[in-house]
Coordinates of C-alpha atoms and ligand atoms in Angstrom, one line a residue:
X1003 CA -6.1 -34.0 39.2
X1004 CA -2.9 -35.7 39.7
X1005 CA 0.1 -33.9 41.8
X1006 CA 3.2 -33.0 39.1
X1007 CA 5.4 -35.8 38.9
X1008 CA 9.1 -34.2 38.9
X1009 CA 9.9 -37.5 36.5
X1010 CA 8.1 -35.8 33.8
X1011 CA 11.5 -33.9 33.5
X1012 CA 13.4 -37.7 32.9
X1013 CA 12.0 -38.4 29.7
X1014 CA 13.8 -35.6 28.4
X1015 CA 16.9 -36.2 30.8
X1016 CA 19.6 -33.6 29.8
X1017 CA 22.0 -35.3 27.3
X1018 CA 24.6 -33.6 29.0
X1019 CA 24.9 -31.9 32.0
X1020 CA 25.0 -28.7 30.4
X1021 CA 21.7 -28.6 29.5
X1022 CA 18.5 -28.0 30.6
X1023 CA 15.7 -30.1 28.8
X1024 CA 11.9 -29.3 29.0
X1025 CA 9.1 -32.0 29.2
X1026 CA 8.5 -33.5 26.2
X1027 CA 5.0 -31.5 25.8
X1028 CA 6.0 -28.6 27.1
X1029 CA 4.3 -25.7 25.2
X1030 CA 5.7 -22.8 24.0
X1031 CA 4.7 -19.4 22.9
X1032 CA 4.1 -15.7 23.0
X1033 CA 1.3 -13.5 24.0
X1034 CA -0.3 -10.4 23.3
X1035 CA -3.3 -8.3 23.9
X1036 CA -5.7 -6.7 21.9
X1037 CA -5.6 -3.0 22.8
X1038 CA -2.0 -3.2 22.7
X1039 CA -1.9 -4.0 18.6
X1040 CA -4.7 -3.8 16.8
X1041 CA -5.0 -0.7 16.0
X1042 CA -8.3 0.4 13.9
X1043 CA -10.1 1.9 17.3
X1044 CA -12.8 2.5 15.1
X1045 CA -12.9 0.1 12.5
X1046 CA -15.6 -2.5 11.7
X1047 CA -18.6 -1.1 14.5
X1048 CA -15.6 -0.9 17.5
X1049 CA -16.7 1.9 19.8
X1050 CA -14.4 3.0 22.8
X1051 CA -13.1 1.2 25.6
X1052 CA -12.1 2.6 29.1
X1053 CA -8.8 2.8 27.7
X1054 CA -9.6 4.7 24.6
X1055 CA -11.0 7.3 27.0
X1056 CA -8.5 7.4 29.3
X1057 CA -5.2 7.4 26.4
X1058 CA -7.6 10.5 25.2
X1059 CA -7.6 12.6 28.9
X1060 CA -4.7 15.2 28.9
X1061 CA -1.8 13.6 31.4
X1062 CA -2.9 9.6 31.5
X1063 CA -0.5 8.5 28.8
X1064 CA 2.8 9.1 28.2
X1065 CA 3.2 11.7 25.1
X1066 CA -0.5 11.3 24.3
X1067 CA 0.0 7.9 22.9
X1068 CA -3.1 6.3 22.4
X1069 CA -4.6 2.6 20.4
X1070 CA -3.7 4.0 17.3
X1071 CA -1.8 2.6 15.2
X1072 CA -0.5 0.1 17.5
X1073 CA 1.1 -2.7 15.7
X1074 CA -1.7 -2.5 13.1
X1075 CA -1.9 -5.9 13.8
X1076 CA -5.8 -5.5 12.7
X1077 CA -4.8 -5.1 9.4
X1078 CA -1.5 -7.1 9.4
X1079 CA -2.5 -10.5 11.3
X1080 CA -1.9 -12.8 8.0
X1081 CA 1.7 -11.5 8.9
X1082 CA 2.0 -11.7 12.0
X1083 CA 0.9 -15.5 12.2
X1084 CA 4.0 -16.0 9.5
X1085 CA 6.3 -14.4 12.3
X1086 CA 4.8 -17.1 14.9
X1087 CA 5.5 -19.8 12.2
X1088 CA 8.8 -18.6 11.4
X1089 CA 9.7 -18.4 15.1
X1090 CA 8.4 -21.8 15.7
X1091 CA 5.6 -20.7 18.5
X1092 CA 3.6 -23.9 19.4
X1093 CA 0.8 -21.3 20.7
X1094 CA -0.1 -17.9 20.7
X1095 CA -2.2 -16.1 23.1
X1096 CA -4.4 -13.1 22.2
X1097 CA -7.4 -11.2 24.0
X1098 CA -10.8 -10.7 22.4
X1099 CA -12.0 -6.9 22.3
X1100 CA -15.0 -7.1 24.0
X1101 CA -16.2 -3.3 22.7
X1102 CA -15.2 -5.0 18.8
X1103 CA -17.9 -7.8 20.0
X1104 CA -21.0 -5.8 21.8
X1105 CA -20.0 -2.5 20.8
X1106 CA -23.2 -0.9 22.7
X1107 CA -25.8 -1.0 25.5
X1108 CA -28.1 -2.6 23.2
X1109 CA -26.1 -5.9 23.5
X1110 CA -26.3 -6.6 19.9
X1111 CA -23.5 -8.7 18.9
X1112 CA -21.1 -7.4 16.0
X1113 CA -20.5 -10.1 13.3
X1114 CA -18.1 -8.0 11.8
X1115 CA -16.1 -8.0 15.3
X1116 CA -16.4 -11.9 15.1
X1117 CA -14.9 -12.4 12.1
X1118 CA -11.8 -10.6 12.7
X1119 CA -11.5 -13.3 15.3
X1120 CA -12.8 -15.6 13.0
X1121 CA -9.6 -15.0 10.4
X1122 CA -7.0 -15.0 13.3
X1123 CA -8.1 -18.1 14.7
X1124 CA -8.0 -19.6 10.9
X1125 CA -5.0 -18.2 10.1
X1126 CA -3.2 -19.8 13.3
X1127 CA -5.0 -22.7 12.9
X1128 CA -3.5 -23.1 9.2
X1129 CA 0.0 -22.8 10.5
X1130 CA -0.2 -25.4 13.6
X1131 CA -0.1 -23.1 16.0
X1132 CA -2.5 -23.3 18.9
X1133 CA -4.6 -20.2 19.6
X1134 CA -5.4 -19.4 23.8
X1135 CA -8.2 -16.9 23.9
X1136 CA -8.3 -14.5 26.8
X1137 CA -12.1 -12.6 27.2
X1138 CA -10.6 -9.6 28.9
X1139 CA -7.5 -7.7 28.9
X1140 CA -8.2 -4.1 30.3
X1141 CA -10.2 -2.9 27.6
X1142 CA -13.8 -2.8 29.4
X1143 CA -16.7 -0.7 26.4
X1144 CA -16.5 2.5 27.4
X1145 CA -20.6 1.9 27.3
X1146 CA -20.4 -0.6 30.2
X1147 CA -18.3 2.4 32.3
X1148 CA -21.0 4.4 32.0
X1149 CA -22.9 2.1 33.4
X1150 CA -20.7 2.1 36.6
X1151 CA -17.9 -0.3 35.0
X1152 CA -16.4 -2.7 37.4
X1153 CA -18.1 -0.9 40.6
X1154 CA -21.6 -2.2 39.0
X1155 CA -22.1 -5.7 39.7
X1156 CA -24.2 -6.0 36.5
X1157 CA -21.1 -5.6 34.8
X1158 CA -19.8 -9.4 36.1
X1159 CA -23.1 -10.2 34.2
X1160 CA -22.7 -8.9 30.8
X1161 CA -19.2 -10.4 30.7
X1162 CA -20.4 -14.3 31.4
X1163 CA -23.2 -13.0 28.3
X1164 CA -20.1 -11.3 26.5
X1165 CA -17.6 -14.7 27.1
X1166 CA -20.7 -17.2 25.7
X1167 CA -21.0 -15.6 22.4
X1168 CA -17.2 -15.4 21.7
X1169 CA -16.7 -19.1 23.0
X1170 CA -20.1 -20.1 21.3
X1171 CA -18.6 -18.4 18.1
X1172 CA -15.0 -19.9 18.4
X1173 CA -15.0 -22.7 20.9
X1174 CA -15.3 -25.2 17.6
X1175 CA -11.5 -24.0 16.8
X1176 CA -10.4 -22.6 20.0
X1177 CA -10.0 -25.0 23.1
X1178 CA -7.6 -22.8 25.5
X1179 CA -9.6 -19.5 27.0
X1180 CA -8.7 -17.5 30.0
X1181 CA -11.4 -15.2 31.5
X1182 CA -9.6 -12.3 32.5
X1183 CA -5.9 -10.7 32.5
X1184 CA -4.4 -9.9 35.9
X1185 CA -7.7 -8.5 37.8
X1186 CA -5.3 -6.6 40.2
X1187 CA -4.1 -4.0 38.2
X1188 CA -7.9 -3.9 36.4
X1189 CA -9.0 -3.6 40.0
X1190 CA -6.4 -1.8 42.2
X1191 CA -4.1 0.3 39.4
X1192 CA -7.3 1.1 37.8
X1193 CA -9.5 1.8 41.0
X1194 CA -7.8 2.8 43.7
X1195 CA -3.9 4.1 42.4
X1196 CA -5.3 5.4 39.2
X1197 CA -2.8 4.9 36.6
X1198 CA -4.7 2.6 34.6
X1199 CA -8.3 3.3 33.3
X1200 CA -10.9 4.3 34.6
X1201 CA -8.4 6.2 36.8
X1202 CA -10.1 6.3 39.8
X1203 CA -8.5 6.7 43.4
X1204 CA -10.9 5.4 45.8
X1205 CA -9.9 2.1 47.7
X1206 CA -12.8 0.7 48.8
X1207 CA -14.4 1.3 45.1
X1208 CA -11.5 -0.7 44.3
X1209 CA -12.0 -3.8 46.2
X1210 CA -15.6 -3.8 45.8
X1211 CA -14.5 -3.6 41.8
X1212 CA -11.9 -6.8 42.6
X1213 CA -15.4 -8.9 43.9
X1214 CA -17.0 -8.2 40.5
X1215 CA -14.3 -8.8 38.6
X1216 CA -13.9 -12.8 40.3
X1217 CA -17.6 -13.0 39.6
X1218 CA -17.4 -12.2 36.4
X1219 CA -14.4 -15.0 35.9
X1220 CA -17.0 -17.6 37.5
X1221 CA -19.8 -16.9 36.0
X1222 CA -18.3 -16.6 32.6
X1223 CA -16.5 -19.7 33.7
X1224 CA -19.9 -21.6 34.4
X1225 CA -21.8 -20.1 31.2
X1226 CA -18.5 -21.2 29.1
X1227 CA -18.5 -24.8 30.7
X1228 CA -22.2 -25.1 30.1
X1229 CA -21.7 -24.8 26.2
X1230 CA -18.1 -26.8 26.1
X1231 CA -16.7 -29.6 24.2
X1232 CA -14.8 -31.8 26.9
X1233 CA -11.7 -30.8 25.3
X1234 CA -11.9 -26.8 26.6
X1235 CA -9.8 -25.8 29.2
X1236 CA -10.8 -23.0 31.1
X1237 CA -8.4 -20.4 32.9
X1238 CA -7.7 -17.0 35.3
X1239 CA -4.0 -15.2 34.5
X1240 CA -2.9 -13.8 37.8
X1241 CA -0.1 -11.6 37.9
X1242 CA 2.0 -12.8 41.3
X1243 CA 4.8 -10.7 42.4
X1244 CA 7.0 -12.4 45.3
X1245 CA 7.5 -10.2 48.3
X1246 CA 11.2 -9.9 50.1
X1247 CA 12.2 -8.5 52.9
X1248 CA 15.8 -7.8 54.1
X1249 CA 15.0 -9.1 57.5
X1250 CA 13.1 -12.6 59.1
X1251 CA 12.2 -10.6 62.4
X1252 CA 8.5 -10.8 63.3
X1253 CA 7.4 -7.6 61.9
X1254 CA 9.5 -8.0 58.6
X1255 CA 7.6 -11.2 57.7
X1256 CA 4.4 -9.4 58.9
X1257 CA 4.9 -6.9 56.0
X1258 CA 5.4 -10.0 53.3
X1259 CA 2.8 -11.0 54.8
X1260 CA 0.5 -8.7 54.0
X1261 CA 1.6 -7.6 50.6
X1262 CA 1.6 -11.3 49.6
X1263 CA -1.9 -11.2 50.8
X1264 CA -2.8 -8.0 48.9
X1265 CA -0.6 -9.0 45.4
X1266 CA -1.3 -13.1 45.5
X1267 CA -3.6 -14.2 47.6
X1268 CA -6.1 -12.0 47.8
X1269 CA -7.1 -13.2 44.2
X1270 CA -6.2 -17.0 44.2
X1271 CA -7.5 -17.8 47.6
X1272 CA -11.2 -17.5 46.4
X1273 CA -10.5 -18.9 42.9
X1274 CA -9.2 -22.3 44.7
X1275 CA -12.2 -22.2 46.8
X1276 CA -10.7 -20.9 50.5
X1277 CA -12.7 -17.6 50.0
X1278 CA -11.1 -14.4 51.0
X1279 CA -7.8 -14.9 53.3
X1280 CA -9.3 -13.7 56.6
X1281 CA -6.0 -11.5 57.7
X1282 CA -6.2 -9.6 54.9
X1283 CA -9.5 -9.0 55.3
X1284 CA -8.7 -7.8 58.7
X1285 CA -5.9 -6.0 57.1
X1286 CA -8.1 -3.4 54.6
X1287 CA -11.4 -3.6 57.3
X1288 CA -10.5 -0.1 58.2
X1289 CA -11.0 1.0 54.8
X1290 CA -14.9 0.4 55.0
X1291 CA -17.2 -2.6 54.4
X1292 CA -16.8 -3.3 51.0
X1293 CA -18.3 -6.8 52.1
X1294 CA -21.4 -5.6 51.4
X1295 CA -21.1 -6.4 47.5
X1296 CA -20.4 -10.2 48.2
X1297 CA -24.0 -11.9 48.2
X1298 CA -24.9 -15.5 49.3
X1299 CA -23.5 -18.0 46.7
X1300 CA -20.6 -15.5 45.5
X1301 CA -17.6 -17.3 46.3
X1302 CA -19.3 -20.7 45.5
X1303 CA -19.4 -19.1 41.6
X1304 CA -16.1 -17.8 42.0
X1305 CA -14.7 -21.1 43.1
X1306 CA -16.0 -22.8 40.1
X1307 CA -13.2 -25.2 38.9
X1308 CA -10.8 -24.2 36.4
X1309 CA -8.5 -26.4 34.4
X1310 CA -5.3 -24.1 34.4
X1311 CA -3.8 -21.0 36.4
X1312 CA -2.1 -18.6 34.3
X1313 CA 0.6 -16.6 35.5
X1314 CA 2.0 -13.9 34.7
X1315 CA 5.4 -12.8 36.1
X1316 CA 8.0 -9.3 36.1
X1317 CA 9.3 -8.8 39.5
X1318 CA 9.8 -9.5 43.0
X1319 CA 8.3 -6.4 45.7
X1320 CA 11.0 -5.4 48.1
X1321 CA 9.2 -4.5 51.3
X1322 CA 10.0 -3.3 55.2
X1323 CA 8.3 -2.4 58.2
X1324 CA 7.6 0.8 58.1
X1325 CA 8.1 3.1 61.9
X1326 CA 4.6 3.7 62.1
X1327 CA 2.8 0.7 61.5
X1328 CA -0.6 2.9 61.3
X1329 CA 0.9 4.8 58.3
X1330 CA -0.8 4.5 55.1
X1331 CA 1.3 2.6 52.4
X1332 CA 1.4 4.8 49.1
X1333 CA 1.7 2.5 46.3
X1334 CA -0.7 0.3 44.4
X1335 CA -2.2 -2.3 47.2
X1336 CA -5.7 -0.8 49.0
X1337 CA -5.6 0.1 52.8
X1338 CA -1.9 -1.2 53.0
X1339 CA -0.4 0.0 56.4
X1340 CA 2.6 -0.4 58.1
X1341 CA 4.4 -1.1 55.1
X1342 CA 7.7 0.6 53.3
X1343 CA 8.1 -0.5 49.8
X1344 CA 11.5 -0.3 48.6
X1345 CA 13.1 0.9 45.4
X1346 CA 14.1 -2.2 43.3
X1347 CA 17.3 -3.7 43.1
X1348 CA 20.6 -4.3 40.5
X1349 CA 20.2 -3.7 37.0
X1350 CA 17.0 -2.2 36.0
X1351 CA 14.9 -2.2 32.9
X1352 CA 14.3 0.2 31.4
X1353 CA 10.6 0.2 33.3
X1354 CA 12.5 0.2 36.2
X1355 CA 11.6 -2.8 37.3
X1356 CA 13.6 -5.2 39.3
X1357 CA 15.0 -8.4 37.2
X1358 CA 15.1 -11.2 39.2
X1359 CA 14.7 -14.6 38.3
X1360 CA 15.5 -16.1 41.7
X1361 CA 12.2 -14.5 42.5
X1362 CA 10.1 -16.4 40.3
X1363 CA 11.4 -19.3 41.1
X1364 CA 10.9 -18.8 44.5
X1365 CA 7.1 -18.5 43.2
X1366 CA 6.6 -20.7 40.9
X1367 CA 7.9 -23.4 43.8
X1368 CA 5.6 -22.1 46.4
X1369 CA 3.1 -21.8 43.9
X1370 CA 3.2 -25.5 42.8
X1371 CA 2.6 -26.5 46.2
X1372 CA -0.4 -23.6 47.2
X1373 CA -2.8 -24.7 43.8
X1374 CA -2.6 -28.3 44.9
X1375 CA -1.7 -30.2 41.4
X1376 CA -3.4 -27.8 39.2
X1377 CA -1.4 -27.1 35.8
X1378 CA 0.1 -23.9 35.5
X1379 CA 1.2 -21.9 32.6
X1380 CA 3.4 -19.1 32.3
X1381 CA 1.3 -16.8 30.4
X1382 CA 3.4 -13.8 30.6
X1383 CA 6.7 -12.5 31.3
X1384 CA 9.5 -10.6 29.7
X1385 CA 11.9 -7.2 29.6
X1386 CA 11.6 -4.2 28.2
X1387 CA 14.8 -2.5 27.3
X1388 CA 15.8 0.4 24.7
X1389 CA 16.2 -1.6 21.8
X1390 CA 19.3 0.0 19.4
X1391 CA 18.5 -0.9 15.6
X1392 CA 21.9 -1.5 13.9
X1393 CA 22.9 0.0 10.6
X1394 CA 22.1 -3.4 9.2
X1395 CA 18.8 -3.1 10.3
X1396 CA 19.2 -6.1 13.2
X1397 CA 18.4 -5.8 16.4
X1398 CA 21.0 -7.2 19.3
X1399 CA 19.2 -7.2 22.8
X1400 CA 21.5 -9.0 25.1
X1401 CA 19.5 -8.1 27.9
X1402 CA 16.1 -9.4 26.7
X1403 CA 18.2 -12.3 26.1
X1404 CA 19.3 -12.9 29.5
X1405 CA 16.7 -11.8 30.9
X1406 CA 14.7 -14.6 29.1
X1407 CA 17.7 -17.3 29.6
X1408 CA 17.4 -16.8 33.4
X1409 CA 14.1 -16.8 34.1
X1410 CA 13.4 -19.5 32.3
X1411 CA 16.4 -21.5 34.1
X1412 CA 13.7 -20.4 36.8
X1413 CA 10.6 -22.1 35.4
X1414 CA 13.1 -25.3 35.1
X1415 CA 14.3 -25.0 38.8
X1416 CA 10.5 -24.8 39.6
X1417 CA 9.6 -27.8 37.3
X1418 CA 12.5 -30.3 39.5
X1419 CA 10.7 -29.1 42.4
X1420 CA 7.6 -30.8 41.5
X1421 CA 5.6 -27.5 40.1
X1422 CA 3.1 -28.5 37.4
X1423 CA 4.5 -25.9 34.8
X1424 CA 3.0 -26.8 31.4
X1425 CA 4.1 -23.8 29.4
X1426 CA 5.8 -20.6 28.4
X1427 CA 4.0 -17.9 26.9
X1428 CA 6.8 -14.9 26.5
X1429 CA 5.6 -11.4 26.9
X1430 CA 5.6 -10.5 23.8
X1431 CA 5.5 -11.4 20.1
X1432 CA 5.9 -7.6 19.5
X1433 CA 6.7 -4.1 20.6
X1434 CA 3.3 -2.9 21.7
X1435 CA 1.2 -0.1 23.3
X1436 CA 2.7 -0.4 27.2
X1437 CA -0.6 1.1 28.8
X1438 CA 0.1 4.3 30.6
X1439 CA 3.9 4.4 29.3
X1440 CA 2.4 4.3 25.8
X1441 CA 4.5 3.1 22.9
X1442 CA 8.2 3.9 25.2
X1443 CA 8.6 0.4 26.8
X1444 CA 9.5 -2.5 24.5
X1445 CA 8.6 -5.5 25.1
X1446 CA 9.0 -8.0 22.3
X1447 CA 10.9 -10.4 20.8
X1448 CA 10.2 -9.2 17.1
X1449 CA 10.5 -5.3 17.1
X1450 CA 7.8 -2.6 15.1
X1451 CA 8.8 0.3 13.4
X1452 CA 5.8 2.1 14.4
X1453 CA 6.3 4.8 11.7
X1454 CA 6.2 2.0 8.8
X1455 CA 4.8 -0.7 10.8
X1456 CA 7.8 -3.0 9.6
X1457 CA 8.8 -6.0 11.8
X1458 CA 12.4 -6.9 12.9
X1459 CA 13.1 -10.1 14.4
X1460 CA 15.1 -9.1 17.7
X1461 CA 18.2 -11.3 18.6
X1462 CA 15.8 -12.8 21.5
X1463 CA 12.9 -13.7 19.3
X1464 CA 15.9 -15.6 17.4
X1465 CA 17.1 -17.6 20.4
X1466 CA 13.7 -18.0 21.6
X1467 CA 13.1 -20.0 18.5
X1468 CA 16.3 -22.3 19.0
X1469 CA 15.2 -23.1 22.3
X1470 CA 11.7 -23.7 21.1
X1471 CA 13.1 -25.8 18.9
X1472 CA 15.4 -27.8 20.8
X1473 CA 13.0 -27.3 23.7
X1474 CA 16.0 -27.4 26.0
X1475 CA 18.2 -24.3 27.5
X1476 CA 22.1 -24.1 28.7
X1477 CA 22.6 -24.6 31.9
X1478 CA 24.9 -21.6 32.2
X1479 CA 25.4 -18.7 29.7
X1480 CA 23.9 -16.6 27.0
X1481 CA 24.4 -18.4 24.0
X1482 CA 22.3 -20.7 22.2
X1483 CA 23.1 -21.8 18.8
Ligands
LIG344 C1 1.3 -7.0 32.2 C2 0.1 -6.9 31.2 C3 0.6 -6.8 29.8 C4 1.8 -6.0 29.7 C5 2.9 -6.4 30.6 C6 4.2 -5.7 30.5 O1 0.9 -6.5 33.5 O2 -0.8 -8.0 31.3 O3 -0.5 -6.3 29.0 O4 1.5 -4.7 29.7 O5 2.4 -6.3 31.9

């Protein structure tokens, strides 16, 4: 693999110096996730996932929400493509249910699960646009949890058997697949903070959970490669947060330090083959040995090649040494110490989470140099803001707008510093099931009425469609016409 030529950028030299132009093949798209809008839980032999179990325990979700109806996009995907063709979208990224595909511990495979697959994939196809599978986005059978979940190493096994039927089924249409989505929060949220299912609190569980979960990526990796035309590209998403401190004295950077280590490279290290960075290691030994799950050959399987990083990006972690450097970091990163993370900064979504678009490219530069000429995409990111539907029926978000202006003015920064940035996926098509904050964040560029299930085009999804179209951005300012 070659290292990313900045000159890519000249063949699409800004006419003017008011505008930013992409590469020539730069792709561009919007993503999504199963759980988050299909709907019909139990439709066609789908039994429960984790999350279906945890949305159902008093307290886990906000208001009670749950999979249902989601965006219905089950029922409604014919229509949904039209709204990627409409807004232009080059590709679309979607997750594969995996409880929709071996609903039980029998392992029989569910044709009808397939096929709804099957009709997405054709219906994309039919419209140009190119479909990027991911295997696993949070939504583990509730069967396989039973079995010990991600704490089982067993588990790492039925995904790489799970991942070679789906690609076996639509590798002859599908040519872009990621493994998993973001294995930190599956691992750390889910495992050892406990907002996300299973909901467990118990650190070491959680990092012996992060182990399985790389194995699984390389072995379903290895069993996808086996079975691949040349053509397939295989692919992790990371989320990566960038950590900031106030201060550059010694024990400021030592807290970056270590929350970088916990957030980013904790999960990349191994994937590019440098195993598990030995300070943070040292960092979370008090915790307990969860070494003892990595066997002989592990992080050979886990640094199996890939053609493509994925990541996903929201915000920057603000971070300070805290006055005990023994004390116990709450927050979402295992046997943290030392550590004070700070509230975020400026104008908030309405998440609460910290825009900042100086941030990612602050990644996105480092990160072009740390995965040494491997293509990235930009497989998530986005806002979520309380949306206000006119009396017209339109929907104005100048925030998602900016929001989405700047941070990709930050993807273009990275691009002139020589990152290998291939592609923007935007988080996402639609409003969808936010996890643990149920249906109260919005995230999309095309709004759902989750009452009648109708779909508004949000001004964002509008101007993401000129830019896709003129694949180019203003330099400065909010308007593109
Ligand atoms: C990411 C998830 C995605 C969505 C966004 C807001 O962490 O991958 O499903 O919830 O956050």
């Amino acid at each position: 693999m070659t290292t990313t030529d900045p000159s890519r950028l000249e063949g699409a030299t800004a006419l003017d110096v008011d505008t930013l132009r992409f590469p020539p093949d730069f792709v561009w798209g919007a993503a999504t996730a199963a759980f988050q809008i299909e709907g019909s839980i139990s439709a066609d032999g789908r039994t429960p996932s984790i999350w279906d179990t945890f949305a159902a325990t008093p307290g886990k979700v906000l208001n009670g929400d749950n999979g249902e109806p989601a965006c219905d996009h089950y029922n409604r995907s014919a229509e949904d493509v039209e709204l990627m063709e409409r807004l232009g979208l080059a590709a679309y990224r979607f997750s594969v249910a995996w409880p929709r595909i071996v609903p039980a511990a029998d392992g029989v495979v569910e044709p009808r699960g397939l096929a709804f697959y099957d009709r997405l994939v054709d219906q994309l196809l039919a419209k140009g646009i190119q479909p990027v599978a991911t295997l696993y986005h949070w939504d583990l059978p509730q069967w396989l949890e039973d079995e010990g979940g991600w704490r089982n190493r067993d588990t790492a096994y039925r995904f790489a058997e799970y991942a070679k039927v789906v690609h076996g089924h639509l590798g002859d249409r599908v040519k872009l697949w990621s493994t998993l989505n973001e294995p930190w929060c599956s691992a750390f949220l889910g495992h050892h903070k406990g907002i996300h299912a299973p909901g467990l609190k118990d650190s070491q569980a959680s990092l012996e959970a992060m182990h399985h979960l790389l194995l699984a990526h390389g072995l379903a990796t290895r069993a996808m490669r086996e079975q691949a035309a040349d053509d397939h590209k295989f692919s992790l998403v990371l989320n990566f947060t960038q950590a900031w401190a106030d201060n550059d004295d010694t024990a400021s950077k030592d807290v970056v330090r270590k929350v970088d280590g916990l957030h980013n490279r904790i999960f990349l290290d191994p994937v590019l083959g440098k195993g598990y960075p030995a300070d943070v290691v040292e960092d979370v030994a008090w915790l307990g040995d969860w070494q003892r799950v990595v066997q002989d050959g592990d992080l050979d399987v886990i640094a199996t090649p890939i053609d493509f990083l994925g990541v996903n990006y929201y915000s920057p972690t603000r971070v300070a040494p805290a006055a005990d450097p023994e004390v116990v970091t709450d927050g979402p990163f295992p046997g943290l110490r030392g550590a004070e993370l700070l509230d975020p900064r400026g104008e908030l979504t309405s998440f609460g989470w910290e825009q900042n678009a100086d941030a990612f490219a602050e990644l996105l530069t480092r990160l072009g140099r740390d995965v040494d000429g491997l293509p990235i995409v930009i497989t998530e990111n986005g806002s979520a803001f309380t949306d206000v539907v006119a009396d017209d029926g339109g929907v104005d978000d100048p925030q998602r707008v900016a929001f989405l202006l700047d941070h990709l003015r930050a993807v273009h920064r990275a691009i002139e510093s020589g990152a290998d940035i291939r592609g923007y996926l935007a988080w996402s098509l639609l409003d969808n099931f936010e996890w643990a904050e149920g249906y109260s964040q919005r995230f999309g560029v095309v709004r759902v009425d989750y009452e009648t299930q109708e779909r508004t085009v949000k001004r964002s999804g509008e101007v993401l469609a000129r830019i896709i179209g003129r694949n180019s951005i203003p330099a400065t300012g909010y308007d593109v016409e």
